[in-house]
XYZ file of C-alpha atoms in Angstrom:
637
model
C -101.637 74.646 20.063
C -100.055 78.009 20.839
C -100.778 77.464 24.554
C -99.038 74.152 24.337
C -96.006 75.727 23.084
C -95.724 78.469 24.849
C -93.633 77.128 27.298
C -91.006 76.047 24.442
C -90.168 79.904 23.758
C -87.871 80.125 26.570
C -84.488 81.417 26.072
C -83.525 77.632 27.456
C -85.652 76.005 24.780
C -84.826 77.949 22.272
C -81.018 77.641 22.073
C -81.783 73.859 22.593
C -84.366 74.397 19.865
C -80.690 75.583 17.536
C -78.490 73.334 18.927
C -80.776 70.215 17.700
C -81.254 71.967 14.576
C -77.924 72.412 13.930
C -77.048 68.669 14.792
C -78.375 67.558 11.664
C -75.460 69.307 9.678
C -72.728 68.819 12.361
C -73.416 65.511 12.777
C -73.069 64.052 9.570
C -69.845 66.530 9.510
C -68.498 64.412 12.197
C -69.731 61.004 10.540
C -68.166 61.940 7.341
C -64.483 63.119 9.012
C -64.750 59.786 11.129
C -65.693 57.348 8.134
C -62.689 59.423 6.636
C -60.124 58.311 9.409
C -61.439 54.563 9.616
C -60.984 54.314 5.934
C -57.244 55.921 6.408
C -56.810 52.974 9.640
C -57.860 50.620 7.471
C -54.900 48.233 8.308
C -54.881 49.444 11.585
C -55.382 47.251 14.758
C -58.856 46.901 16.082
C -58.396 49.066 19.578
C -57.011 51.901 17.395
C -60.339 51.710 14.783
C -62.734 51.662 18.299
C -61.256 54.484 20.036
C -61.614 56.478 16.196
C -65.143 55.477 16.408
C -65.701 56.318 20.138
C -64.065 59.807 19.784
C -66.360 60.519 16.797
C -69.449 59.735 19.046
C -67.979 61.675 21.505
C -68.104 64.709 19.838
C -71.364 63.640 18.297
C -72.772 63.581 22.226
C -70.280 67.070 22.649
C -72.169 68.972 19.776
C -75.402 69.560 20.848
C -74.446 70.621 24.196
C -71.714 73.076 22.575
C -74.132 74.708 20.597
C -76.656 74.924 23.281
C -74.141 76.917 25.633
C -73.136 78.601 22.828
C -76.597 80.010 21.687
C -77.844 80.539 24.944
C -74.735 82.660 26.160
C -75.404 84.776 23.385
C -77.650 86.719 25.180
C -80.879 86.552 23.372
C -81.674 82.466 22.342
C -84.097 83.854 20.165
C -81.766 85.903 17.951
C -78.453 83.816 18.424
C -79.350 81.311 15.621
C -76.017 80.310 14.899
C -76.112 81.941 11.808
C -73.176 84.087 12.444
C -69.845 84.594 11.614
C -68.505 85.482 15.001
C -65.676 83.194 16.800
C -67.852 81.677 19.232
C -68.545 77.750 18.836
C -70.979 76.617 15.602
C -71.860 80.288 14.597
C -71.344 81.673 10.980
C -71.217 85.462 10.913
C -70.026 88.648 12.081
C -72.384 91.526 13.109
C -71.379 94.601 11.740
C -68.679 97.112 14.226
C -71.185 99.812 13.940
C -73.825 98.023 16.430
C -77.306 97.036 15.387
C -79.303 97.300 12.524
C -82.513 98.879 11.459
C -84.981 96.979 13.133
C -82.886 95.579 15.900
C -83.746 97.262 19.778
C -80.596 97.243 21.844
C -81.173 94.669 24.099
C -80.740 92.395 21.055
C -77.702 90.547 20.553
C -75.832 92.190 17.364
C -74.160 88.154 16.230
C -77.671 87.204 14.648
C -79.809 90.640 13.939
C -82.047 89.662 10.861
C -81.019 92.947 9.142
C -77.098 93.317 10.179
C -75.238 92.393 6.849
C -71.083 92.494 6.829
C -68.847 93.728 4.339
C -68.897 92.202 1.437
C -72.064 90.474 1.428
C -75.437 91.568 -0.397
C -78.591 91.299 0.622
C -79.102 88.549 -1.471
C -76.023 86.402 -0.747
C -74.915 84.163 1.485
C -76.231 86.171 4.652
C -78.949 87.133 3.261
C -79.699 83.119 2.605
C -78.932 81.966 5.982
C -81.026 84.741 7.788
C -83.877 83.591 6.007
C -83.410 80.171 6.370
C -83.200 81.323 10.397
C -86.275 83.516 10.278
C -88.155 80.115 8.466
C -86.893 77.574 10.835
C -87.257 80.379 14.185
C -91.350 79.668 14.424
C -91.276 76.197 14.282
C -88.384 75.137 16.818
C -91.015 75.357 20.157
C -92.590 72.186 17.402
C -89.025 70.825 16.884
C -88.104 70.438 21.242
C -91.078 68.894 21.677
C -91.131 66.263 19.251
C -87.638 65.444 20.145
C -88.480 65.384 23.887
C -91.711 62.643 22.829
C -89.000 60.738 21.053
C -86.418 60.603 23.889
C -89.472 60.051 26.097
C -90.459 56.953 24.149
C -87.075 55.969 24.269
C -86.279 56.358 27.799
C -89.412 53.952 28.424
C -87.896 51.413 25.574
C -84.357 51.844 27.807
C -86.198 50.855 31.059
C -87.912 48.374 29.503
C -84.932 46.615 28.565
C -83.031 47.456 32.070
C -85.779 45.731 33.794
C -86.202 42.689 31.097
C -82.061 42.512 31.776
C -82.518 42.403 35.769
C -85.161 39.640 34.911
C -82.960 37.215 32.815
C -80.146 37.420 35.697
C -82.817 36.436 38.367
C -85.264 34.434 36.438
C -85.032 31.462 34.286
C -81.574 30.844 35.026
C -79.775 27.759 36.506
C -76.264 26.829 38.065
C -73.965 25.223 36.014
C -71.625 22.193 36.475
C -69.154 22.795 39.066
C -66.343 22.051 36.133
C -67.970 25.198 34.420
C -67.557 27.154 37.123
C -64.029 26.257 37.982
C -62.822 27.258 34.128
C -64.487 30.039 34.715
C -62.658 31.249 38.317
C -58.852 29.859 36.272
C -59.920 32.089 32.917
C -61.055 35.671 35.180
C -57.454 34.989 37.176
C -55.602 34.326 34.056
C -57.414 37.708 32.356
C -56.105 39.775 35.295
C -59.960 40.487 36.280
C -60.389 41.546 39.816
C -64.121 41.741 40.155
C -65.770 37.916 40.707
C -67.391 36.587 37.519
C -71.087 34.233 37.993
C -71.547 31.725 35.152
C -75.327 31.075 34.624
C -77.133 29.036 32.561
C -80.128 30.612 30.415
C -83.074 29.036 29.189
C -83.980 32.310 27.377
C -80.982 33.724 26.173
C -80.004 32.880 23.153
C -76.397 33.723 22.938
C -74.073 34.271 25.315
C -73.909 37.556 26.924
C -72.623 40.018 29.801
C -74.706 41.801 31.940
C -73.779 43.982 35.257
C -70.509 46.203 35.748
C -69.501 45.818 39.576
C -71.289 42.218 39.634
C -70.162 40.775 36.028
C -72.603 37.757 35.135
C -72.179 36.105 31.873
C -75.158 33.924 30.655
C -74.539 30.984 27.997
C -78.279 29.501 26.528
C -79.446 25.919 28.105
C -77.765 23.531 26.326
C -74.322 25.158 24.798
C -71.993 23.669 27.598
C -73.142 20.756 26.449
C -73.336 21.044 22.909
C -69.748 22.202 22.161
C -66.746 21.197 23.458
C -65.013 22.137 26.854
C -61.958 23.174 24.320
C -64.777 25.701 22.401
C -66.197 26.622 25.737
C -63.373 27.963 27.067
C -62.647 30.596 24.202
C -66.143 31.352 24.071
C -66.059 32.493 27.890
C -62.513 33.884 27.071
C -64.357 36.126 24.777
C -67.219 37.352 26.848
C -64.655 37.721 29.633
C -62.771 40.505 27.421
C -66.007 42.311 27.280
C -66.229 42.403 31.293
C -62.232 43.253 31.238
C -62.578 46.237 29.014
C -65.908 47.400 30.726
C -68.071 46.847 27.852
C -71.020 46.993 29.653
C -70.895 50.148 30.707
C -69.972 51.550 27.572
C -72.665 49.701 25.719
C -75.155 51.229 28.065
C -73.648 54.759 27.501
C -74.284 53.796 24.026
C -78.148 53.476 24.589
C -78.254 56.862 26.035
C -76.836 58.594 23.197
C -78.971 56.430 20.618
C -81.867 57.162 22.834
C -80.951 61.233 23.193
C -79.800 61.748 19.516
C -82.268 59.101 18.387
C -83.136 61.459 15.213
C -79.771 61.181 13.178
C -79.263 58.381 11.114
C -75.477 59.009 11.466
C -75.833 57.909 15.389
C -77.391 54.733 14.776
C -74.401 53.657 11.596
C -71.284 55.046 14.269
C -73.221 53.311 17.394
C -73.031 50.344 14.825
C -69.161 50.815 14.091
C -68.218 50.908 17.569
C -70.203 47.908 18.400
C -68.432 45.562 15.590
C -64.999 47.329 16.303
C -65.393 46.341 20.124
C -66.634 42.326 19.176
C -63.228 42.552 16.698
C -61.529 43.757 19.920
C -62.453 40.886 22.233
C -62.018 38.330 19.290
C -58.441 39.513 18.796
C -57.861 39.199 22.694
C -58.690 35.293 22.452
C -57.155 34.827 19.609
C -53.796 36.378 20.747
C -53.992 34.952 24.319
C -54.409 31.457 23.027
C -53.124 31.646 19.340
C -56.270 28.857 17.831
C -57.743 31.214 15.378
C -59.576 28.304 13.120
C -60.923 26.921 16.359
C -61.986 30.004 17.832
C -63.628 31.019 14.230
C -65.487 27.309 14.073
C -66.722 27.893 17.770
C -68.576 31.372 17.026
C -70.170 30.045 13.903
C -71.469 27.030 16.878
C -72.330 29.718 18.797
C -73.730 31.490 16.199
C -76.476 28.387 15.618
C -77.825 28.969 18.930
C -79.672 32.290 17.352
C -82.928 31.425 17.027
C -85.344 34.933 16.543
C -82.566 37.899 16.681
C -79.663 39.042 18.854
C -79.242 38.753 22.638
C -80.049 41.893 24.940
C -80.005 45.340 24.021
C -78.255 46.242 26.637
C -75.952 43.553 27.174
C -72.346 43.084 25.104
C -73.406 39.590 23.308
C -71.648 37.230 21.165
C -73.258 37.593 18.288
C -72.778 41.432 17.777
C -70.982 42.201 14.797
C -71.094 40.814 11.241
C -70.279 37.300 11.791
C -69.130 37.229 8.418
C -66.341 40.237 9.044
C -65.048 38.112 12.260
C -64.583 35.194 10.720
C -62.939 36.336 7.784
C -60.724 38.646 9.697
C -59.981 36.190 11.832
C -59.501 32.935 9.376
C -57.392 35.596 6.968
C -56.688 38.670 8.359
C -54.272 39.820 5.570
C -57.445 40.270 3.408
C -56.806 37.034 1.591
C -60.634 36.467 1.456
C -61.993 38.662 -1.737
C -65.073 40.949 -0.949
C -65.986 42.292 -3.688
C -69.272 42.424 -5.591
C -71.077 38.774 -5.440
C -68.128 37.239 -4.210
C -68.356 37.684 -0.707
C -71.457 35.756 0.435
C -69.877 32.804 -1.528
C -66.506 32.787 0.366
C -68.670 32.921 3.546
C -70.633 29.708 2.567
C -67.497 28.090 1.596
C -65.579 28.975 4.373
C -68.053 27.985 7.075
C -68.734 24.682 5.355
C -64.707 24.339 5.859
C -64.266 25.533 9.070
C -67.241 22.976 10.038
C -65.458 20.174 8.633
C -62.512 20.973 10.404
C -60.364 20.834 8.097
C -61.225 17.157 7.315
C -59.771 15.585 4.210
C -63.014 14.721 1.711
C -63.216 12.162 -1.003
C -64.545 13.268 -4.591
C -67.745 11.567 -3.833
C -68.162 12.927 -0.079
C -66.841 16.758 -1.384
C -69.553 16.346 -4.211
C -72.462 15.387 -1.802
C -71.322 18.163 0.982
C -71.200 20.838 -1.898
C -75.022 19.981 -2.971
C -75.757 20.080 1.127
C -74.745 23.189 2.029
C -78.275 24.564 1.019
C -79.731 22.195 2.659
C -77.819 21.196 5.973
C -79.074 20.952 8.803
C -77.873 23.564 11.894
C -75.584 21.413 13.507
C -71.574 21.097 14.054
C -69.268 18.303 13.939
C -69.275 14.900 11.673
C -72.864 14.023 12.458
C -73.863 17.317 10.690
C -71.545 16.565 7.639
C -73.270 13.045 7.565
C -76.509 14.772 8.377
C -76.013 17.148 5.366
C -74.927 14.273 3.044
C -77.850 12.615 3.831
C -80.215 14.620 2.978
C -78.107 15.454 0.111
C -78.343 11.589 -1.470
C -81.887 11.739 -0.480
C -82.222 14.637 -3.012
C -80.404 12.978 -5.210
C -81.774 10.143 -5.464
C -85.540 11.417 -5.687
C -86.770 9.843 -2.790
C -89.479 12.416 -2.660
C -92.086 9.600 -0.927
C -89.864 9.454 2.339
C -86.362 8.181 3.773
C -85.134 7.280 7.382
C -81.971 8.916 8.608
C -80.693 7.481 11.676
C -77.659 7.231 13.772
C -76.776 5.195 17.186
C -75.625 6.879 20.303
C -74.587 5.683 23.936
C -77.073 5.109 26.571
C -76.713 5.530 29.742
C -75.763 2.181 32.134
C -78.736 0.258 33.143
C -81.624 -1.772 31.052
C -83.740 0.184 28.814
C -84.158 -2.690 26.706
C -88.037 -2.430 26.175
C -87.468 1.268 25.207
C -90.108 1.767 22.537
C -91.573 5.467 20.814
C -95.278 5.953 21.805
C -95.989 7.386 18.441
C -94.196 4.545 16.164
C -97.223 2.094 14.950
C -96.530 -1.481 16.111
C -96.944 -3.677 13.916
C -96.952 -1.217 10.528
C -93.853 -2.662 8.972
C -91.472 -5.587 8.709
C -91.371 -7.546 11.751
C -86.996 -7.646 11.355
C -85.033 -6.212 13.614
C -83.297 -3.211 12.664
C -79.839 -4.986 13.384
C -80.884 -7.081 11.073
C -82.022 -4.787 8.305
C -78.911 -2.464 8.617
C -76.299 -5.938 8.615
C -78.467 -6.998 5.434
C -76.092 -5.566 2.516
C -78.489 -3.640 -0.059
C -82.259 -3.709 0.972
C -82.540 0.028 0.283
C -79.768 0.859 3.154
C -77.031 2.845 2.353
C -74.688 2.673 5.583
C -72.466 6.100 6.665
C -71.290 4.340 9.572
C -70.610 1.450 12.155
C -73.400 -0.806 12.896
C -74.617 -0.095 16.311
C -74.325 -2.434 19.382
C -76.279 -3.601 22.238
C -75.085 -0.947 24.572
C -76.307 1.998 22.342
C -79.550 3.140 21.610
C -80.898 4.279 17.573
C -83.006 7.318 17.194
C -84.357 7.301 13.511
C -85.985 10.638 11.897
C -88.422 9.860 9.115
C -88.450 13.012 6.613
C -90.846 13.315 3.710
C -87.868 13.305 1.260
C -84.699 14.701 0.976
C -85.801 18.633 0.767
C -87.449 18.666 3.709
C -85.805 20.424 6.301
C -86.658 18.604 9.734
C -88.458 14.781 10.266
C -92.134 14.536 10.531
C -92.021 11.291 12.773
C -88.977 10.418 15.035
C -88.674 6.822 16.626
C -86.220 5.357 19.794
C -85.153 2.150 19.034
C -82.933 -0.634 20.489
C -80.934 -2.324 17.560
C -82.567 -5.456 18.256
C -86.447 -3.571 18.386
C -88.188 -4.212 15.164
C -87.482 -2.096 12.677
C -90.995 -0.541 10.983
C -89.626 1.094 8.705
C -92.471 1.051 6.160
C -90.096 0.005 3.159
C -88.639 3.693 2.861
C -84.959 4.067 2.508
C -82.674 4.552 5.471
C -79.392 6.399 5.803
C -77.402 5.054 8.403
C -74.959 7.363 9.855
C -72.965 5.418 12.330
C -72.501 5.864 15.918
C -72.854 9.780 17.140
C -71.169 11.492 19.860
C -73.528 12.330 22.828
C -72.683 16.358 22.695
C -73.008 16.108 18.832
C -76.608 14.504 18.904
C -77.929 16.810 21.428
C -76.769 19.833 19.715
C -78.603 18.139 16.411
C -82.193 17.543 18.757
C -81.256 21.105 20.024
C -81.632 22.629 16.655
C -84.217 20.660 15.105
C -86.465 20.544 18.256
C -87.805 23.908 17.665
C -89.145 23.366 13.877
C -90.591 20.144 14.482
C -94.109 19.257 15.759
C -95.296 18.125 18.895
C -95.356 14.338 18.313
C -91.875 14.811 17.121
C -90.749 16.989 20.202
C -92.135 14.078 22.538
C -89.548 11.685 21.030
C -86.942 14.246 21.160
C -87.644 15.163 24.962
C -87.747 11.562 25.834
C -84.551 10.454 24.316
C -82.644 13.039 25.360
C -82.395 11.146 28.640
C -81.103 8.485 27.154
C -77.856 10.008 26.019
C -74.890 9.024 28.060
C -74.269 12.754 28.490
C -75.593 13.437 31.363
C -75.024 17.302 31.644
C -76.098 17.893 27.860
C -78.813 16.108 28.547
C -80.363 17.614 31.830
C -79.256 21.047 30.234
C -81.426 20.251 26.931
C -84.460 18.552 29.198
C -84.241 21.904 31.451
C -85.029 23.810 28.527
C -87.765 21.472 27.055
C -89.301 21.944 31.068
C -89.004 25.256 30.903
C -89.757 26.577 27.358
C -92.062 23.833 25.726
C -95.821 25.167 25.733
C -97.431 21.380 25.306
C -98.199 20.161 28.141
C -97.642 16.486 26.679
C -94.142 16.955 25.523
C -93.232 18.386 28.747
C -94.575 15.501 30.579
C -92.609 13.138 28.303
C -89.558 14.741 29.203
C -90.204 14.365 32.578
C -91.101 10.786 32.398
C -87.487 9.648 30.462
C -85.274 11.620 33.302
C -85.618 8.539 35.627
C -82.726 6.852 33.243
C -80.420 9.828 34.415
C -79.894 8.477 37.547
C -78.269 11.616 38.877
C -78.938 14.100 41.717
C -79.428 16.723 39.050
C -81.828 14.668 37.220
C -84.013 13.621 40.310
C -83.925 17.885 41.509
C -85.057 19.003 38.271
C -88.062 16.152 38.565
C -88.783 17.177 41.939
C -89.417 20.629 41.146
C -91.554 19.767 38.147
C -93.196 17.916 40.379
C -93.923 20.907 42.289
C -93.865 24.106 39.391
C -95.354 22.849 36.594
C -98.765 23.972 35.614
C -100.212 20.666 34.033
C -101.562 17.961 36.302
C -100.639 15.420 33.811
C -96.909 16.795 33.747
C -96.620 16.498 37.476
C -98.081 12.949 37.478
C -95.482 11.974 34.979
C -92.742 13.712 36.694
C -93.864 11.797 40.204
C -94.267 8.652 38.174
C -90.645 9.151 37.060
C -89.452 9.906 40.516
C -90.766 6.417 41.780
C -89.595 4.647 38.493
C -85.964 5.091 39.944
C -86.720 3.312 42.688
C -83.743 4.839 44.771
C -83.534 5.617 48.695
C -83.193 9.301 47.379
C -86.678 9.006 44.921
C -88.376 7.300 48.068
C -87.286 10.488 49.945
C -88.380 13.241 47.484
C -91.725 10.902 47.375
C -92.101 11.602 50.994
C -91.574 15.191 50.685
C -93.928 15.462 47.758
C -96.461 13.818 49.453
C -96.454 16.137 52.721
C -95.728 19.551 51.017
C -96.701 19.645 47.173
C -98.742 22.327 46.614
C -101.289 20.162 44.643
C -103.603 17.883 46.828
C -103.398 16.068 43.213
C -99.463 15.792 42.976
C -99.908 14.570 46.900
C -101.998 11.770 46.264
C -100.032 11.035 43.422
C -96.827 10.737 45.359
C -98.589 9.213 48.456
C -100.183 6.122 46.446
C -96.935 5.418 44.800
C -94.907 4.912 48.204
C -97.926 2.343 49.375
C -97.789 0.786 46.694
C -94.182 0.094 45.719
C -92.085 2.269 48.584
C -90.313 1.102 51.216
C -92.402 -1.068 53.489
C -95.372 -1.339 51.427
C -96.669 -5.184 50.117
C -94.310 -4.826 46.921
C -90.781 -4.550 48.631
C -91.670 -7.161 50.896
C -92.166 -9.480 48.687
């Protein structure tokens, strides 16, 4: 062990030995005269409170290095402890005038000498203390450098590690977005006064927004939130991650790693790292909120936002939405003045209740529908807009009613414009239930209905969610229907909620799709398609393509793009086609292809069958243009 250390007993290693011991003490010095000032800034604006909490971890990262210098210049590491009382930097002591002590050679520095006490202290005071304290801690710091170069070792790998993870998410798994997207984008970076270009990607793994690069700023949103808020909520959502690349967050943020990573062992680090991470979120959320002066809206898009969390926050390295408390934001943001009370127990209530608002919108509620959303607030479903209110009031009357055996919930939305009339779920069980068409059922007044909404129309298409009563969380069997299909619904209830908006239904498949099971997904992924939203729903069937581990649900989802009908739609086939790893997937997404029967699907055909890299996906592709391509027995007659 002695061999292994030897090397540690440098002069070098030694004062650096000090200067880490001595951190422990300065630092929470520093933490304490910085909590100190943030308390006195209380009222303060958020850019004064970050640079408070920047300058304390600046002298934090100054400390060590200080006292290193300042040891080491000392002459002897060994004896310049720092327990002096001399006027150089983090030093307590003064060596006598006389020059060294008893026991002390010459070539020792006088600041530190074990036996050197000054006037007015006795051998068993406050000297007396510290030079013991020095001569105990003195054997052990060759021990002390290299455990703390093991730690910043392991963290250095855990930095890289994330480095390389971040290079990955900007190259892999990412997609264009909508040319709209990317126009906001260009109008918001010229309007912030931001000189370097900005790339908008979509993410299928991120799962908030975030911003990654400093001379190349790209900001990646998860598959599926273009489309499942509003362009209105978009645009201060990029607003916000565009402050980040204006003030150079990235780049701080990363400095921030370093420091965490070097000074890894101090608690007091890791709780100021964490103030100047919330103060710079507060910093960028007062920037959109000044700029465009829709605080309520701004607050109800980052608790949208906020849904798309799924496991835990985005990249360590990257500035992401969801740093910060989200309950601090909002509240400074919906009352800023400190109107929302914080105290004790009451806090986590005026959360709830204020997110449940700021949901709503602000939308008047009668005494029956405020009594039903108060009992679903536990149990609502993570979703925005008036189909998660009705959602949420469903499954509260479900409750409420003790249908513990089972209830349908459904809702209508608009399909896309061409005949998907015989659209029927795989999974449903012909013939299980009442032969009546659900048109029929829902115009029939009583019958174990109880209606939320319009009834829906030939144009629109129903999905219906079966769960096992109204506590349970997310359906257990999903169905597509047309409103004049037969309705099977095995004589449980059904809450009918009305007609949906497209971006509002995807956002609702969005977060259920992850909880349910497979049979469930496979309805999910194939009505997606259906949606007359045609971005939200390539960005949600993207995701299912590129995140779903069952082979049969991603083939499902391939299958239902034919009724996009768009160039997006017929790419995104075409390289499933091509990518994916199941055989059965690729067969459905070449089956799809044909289904559209389109001079483009013939063409893609074509290509698949002369360059797929599956003889299977070939044949596949090659049978289907003899058989009902161009020129084959089919289009002639």
């Amino acid at each position: 062990m002695n061999a292994l250390l030897d090397p540690f007993r440098g002069p070098v290693f030694q004062a650096l030995g000090w200067a880490l011991v001595h951190f422990l003490w300065q630092g929470v010095i520093v933490a304490v005269v910085t909590r100190t000032a943030l308390g006195a800034l209380r009222g303060a604006s958020s850019s004064t409170r970050y640079l408070v909490a920047c300058a304390g971890l600046l002298l934090m990262a100054a400390a060590p290095i200080a006292t290193t210098l300042s040891v080491y210049r000392g002459g002897d590491a060994d004896a310049s402890a720092g327990f002096s009382t001399d006027a150089r930097p983090f030093t307590v002591g003064v060596a006598p005038a006389g020059g060294s002590s008893s026991g002390v050679t010459p070539s020792q520095s006088v600041d530190a000498a074990p036996g050197s006490v000054p006037d007015g202290f006795a051998d068993g005071g406050a000297r007396g203390w510290l030079e013991r304290a020095a001569e105990g801690v003195r054997p052990w710091l060759p021990l002390v450098v290299l455990a703390w170069m093991a730690g910043v070792a392991l963290g250095a790998v855990r930095l890289a590690g994330a480095w390389l993870h971040l290079r990955r998410l900007r190259t892999r798994w990412t997609s264009e977005v909508a040319p709209a997207w990317t126009a906001m984008t260009e109008r918001l970076v010229g309007q912030m006064g931001i000189r370097r270009p900005v790339r908008l990607l979509e993410s299928a793994r991120m799962q908030v927004p975030a911003v990654m690069g400093a001379l190349k700023p790209v900001i990646l949103v998860p598959a599926g939130l273009l489309a499942g808020l509003s362009p209105q909520d978009v645009e201060l959502i990029l607003a916000h991650e565009l402050a980040h690349v204006r003030r150079h967050d990235y780049v701080v943020n990363l400095l921030q790693s370093v420091l965490e990573t070097v000074l890894f062992f101090h608690p007091a680090v890791w709780w100021l790292s964490g103030v100047v991470r919330d103060e710079r979120e507060h910093c960028c959320d007062d920037a959109v909120v000044g700029a465009t002066k829709q605080g309520k809206r701004y607050a109800r898009a980052l608790l949208a936002a906020e849904e798309l969390r799924a496991t835990g926050p985005g990249p360590m390295l990257a500035p992401a939405l969801g740093g910060g408390s989200l309950y601090r934001r909002v509240r400074r943001i919906v009352a800023p003045a400190g109107d929302v009370p914080t105290g004790g127990g009451v806090g986590p209530v005026v959360t709830v209740l204020m997110m449940a608002g700021l949901l709503v919108g602000g939308t008047p509620l009668g005494a029956s529908e405020r009594a039903a959303a108060t009992g679903a607030q536990a149990l609502a479903a993570d979703t925005t807009g008036e189909l998660g209110l009705k959602w949420a009031q469903a499954r509260a009357r479900a409750a409420s009613e003790g249908w513990v055996r089972g209830v349908w919930i459904g809702y209508a939305v608009s399909r896309r414009g061409m005949d998907v009339d015989g659209v029927r779920s795989n999974s449903d069980g012909e013939g299980s239930g009442t032969e009546e068409t659900l048109s029929t059922v829902l115009a029939r007044p009583g019958g174990g209905v109880v209606r939320m909404g319009d009834l829906p129309v030939a144009t629109q298409v129903v999905l219906l969610f079966r769960l096992g009563g109204g506590g349970d969380a997310v359906p257990r069997v999903m169905k597509i229907r047309t409103p004049e299909s037969p309705a099977d619904l095995d004589d449980a209830p059904l809450m009918w909620l009305g007609t949906a908006p497209d971006g509002e239904s995807l956002a609702l498949l969005r977060d259920l799709y992850a909880s349910t099971g497979p049979e469930v997904r496979r309805e999910m992924a194939a009505a997606a398609s259906l949606h007359g939203e045609g971005a939200g729903a390539l960005a949600f069937v993207r995701t299912v393509l590129d995140t779903e581990p069952v082979p049969e649900v991603r083939a499902q989802a391939a299958y239902w793009l034919q009724y996009q009908r768009t160039h997006g739609a017929m790419a995104l086939m075409e390289r499933t086609a091509r990518r994916d790893a199941s055989v059965k997937v690729r067969e459905e997404a070449v089956t799809g292809i044909a289904k559209t029967a389109s001079p483009e699907g013939w063409r893609v055909l074509a290509s698949i069958a002369r360059t797929a890299p599956s003889a299977a996906t070939r044949e596949e592709a090659g049978d289907w243009l003899h058989r009902e391509g161009p020129g084959s027995e089919n289009d002639q007659e």
